[in-house]
PDB file of C-alpha atoms in Angstrom:
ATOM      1  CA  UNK A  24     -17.002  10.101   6.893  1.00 42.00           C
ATOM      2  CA  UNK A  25     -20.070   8.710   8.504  1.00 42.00           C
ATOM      3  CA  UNK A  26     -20.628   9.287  12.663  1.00 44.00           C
ATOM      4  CA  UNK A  27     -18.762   5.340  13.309  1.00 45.00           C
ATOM      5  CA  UNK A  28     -15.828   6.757  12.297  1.00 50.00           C
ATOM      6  CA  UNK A  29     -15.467   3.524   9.657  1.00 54.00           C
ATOM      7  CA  UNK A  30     -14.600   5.670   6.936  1.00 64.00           C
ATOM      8  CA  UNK A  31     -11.800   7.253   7.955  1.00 80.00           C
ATOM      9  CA  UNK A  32      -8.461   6.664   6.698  1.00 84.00           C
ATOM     10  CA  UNK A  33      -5.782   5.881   9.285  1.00 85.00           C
ATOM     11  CA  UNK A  34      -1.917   5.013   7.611  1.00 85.00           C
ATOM     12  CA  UNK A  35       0.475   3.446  10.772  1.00 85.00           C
ATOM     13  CA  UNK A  36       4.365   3.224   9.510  1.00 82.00           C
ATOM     14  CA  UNK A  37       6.680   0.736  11.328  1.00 81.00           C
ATOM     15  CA  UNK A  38       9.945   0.238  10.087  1.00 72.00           C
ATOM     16  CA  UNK A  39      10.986  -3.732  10.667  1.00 73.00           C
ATOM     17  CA  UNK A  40      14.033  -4.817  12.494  1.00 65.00           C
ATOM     18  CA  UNK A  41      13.825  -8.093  10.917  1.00 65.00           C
ATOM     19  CA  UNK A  42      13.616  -6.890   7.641  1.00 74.00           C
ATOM     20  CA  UNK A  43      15.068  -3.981   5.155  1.00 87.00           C
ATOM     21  CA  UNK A  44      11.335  -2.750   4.659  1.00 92.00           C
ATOM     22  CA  UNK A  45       8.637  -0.588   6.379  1.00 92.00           C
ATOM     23  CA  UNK A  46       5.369  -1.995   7.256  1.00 94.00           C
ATOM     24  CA  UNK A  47       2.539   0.123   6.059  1.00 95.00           C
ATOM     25  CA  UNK A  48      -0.835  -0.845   7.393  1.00 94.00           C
ATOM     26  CA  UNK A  49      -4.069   1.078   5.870  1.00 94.00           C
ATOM     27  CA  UNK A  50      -7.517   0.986   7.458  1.00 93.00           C
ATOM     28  CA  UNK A  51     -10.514   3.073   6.749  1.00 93.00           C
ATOM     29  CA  UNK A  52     -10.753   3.931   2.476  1.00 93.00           C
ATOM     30  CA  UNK A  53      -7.592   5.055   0.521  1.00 94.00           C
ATOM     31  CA  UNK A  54      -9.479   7.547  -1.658  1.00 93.00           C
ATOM     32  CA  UNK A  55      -9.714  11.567  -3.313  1.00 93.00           C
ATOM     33  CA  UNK A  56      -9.969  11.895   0.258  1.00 93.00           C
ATOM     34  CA  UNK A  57      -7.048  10.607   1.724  1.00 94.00           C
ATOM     35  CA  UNK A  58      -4.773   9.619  -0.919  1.00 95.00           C
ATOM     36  CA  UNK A  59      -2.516  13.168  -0.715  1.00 94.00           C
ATOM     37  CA  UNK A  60      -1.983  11.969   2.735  1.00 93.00           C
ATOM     38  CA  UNK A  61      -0.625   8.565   1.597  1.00 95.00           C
ATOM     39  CA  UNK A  62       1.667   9.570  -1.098  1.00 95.00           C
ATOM     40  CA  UNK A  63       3.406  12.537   0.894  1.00 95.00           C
ATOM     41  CA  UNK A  64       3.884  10.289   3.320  1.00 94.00           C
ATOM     42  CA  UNK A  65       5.702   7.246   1.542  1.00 94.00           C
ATOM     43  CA  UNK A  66       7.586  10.010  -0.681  1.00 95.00           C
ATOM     44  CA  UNK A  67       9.078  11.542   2.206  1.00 94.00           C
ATOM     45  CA  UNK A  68      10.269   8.307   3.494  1.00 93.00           C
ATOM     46  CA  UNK A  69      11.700   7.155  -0.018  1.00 94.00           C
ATOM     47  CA  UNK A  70      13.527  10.529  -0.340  1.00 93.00           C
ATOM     48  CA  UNK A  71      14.830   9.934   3.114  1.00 92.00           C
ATOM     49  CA  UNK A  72      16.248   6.602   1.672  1.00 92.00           C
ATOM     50  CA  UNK A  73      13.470   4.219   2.963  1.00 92.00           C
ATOM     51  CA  UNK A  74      12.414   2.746  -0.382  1.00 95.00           C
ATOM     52  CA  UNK A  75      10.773  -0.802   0.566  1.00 95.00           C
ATOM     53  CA  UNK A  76       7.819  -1.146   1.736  1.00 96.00           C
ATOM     54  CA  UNK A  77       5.112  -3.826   2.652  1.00 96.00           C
ATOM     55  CA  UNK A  78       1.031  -2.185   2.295  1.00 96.00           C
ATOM     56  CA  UNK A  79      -1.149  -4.430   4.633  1.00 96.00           C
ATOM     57  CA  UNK A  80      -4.448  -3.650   2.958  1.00 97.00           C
ATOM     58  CA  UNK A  81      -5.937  -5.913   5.958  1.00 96.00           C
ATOM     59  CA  UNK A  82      -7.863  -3.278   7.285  1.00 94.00           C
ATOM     60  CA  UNK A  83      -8.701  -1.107   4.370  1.00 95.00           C
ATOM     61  CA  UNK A  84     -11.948  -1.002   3.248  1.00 91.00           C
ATOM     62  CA  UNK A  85     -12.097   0.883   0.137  1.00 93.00           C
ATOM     63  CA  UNK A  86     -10.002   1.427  -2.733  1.00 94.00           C
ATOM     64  CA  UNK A  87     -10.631   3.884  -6.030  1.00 94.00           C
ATOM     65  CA  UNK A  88      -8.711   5.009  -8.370  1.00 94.00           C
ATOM     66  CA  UNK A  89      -7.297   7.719  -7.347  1.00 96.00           C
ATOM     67  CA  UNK A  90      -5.568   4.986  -4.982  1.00 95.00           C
ATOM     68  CA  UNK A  91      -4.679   2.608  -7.400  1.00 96.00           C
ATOM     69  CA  UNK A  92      -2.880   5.417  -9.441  1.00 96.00           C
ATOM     70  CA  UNK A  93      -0.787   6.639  -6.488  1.00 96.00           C
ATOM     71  CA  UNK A  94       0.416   3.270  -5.601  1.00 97.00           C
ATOM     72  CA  UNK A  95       1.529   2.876  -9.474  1.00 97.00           C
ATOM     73  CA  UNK A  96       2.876   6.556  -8.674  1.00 96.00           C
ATOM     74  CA  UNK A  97       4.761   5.106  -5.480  1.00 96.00           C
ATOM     75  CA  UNK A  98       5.944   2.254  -7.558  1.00 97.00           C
ATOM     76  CA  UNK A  99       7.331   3.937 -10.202  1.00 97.00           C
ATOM     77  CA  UNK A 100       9.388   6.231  -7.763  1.00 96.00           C
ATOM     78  CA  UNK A 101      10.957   3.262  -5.866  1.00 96.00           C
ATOM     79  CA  UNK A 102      11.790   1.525  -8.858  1.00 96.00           C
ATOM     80  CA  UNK A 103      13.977   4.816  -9.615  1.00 96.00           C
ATOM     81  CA  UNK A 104      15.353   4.255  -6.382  1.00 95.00           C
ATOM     82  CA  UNK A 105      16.169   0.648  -6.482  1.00 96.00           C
ATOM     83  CA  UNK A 106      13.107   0.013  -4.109  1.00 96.00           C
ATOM     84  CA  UNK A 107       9.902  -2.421  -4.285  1.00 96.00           C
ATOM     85  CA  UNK A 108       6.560  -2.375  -2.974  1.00 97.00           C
ATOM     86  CA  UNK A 109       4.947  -5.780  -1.783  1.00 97.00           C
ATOM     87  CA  UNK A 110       1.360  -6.083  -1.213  1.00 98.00           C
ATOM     88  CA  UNK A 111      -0.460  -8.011   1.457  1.00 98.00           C
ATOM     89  CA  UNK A 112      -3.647  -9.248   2.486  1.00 98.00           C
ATOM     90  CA  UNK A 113      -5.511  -7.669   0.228  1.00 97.00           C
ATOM     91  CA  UNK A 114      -9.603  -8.254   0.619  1.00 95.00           C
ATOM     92  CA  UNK A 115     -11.491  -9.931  -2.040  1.00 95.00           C
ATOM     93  CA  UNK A 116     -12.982  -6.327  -3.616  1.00 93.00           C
ATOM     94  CA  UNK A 117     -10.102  -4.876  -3.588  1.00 95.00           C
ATOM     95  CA  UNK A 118      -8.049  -7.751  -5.025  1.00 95.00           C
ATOM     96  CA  UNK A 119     -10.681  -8.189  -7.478  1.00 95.00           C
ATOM     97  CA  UNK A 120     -10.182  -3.906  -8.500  1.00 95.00           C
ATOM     98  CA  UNK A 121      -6.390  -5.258  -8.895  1.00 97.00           C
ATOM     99  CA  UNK A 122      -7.152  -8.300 -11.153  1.00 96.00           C
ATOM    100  CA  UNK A 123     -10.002  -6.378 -13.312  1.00 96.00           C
ATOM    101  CA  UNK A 124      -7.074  -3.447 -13.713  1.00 96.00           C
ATOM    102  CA  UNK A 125      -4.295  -6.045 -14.307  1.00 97.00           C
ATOM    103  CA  UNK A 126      -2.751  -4.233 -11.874  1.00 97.00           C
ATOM    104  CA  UNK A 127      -2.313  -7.955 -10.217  1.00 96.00           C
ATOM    105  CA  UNK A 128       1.037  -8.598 -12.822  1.00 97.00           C
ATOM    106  CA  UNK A 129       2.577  -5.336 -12.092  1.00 97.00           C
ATOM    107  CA  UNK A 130       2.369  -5.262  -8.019  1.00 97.00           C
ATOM    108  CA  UNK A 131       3.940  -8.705  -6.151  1.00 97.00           C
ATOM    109  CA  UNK A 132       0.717  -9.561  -3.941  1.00 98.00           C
ATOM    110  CA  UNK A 133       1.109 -11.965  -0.871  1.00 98.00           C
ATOM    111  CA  UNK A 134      -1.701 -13.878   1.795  1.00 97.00           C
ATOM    112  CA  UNK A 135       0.138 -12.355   4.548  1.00 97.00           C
ATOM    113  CA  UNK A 136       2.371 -10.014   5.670  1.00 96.00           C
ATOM    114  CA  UNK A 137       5.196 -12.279   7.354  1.00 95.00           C
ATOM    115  CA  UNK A 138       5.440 -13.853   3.667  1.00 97.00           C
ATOM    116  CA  UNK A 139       5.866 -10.626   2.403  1.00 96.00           C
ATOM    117  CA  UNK A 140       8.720  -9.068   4.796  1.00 94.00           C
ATOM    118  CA  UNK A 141      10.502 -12.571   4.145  1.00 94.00           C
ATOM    119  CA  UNK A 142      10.141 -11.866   0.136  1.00 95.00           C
ATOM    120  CA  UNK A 143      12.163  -9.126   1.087  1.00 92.00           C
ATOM    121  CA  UNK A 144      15.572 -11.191   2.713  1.00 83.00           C
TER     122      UNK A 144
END
């Protein structure tokens, strides 16, 4: 992490009373680093039952493989659970990592996150 702070990784959860799913909202780089922190958290909630969920990359800044992998790990899980994960507002690198990857066809991606809570309903 440099002395800004920029590259630190910060994960907010907010479950949405509109919708059946869980707003997750990265900033900072979802790395080696940081990406223990991200799966235990999202497992825990999917074992607890809370298996939809909406990543707002809007604020990330980073993404490696190690990232890419546990959100394939998440994915798989939830899909053993009847759940989903929708992407949103990804930046152009890292929606450029998911297109180079394919990783585009496998994970529903969306401009914003309002469109997709409402894929959700």
């Amino acid at each position: 992490m440099d002395q800004t702070g920029q590259n630190a990784f910060t994960m907010n959860l907010i479950p949405q009373a509109s919708s059946k799913a869980t707003l997750v909202t990265l900033a900072g780089r979802l790395d080696t680093n940081s990406v223990g922190r991200f799966k235990a958290a999202l497992t825990e909630l999917a074992e607890q039952g809370k298996v939809f969920f909406v990543i707002d990359f809007s604020q990330l800044r980073f993404l490696d493989s190690s990232g890419l992998g546990a959100l394939v790990s998440l994915l798989r899980l939830l899909g053993q659970k009847k759940g989903d994960i929708k992407l949103a507002c990804l930046s152009p690198e890292v929606k450029s990592l998911f297109m180079l990857t394919r990783l585009n066809k496998v994970f529903d991606i969306f401009e914003s996150v309002q469109s997709a809570l409402a894929a959700f309903d």
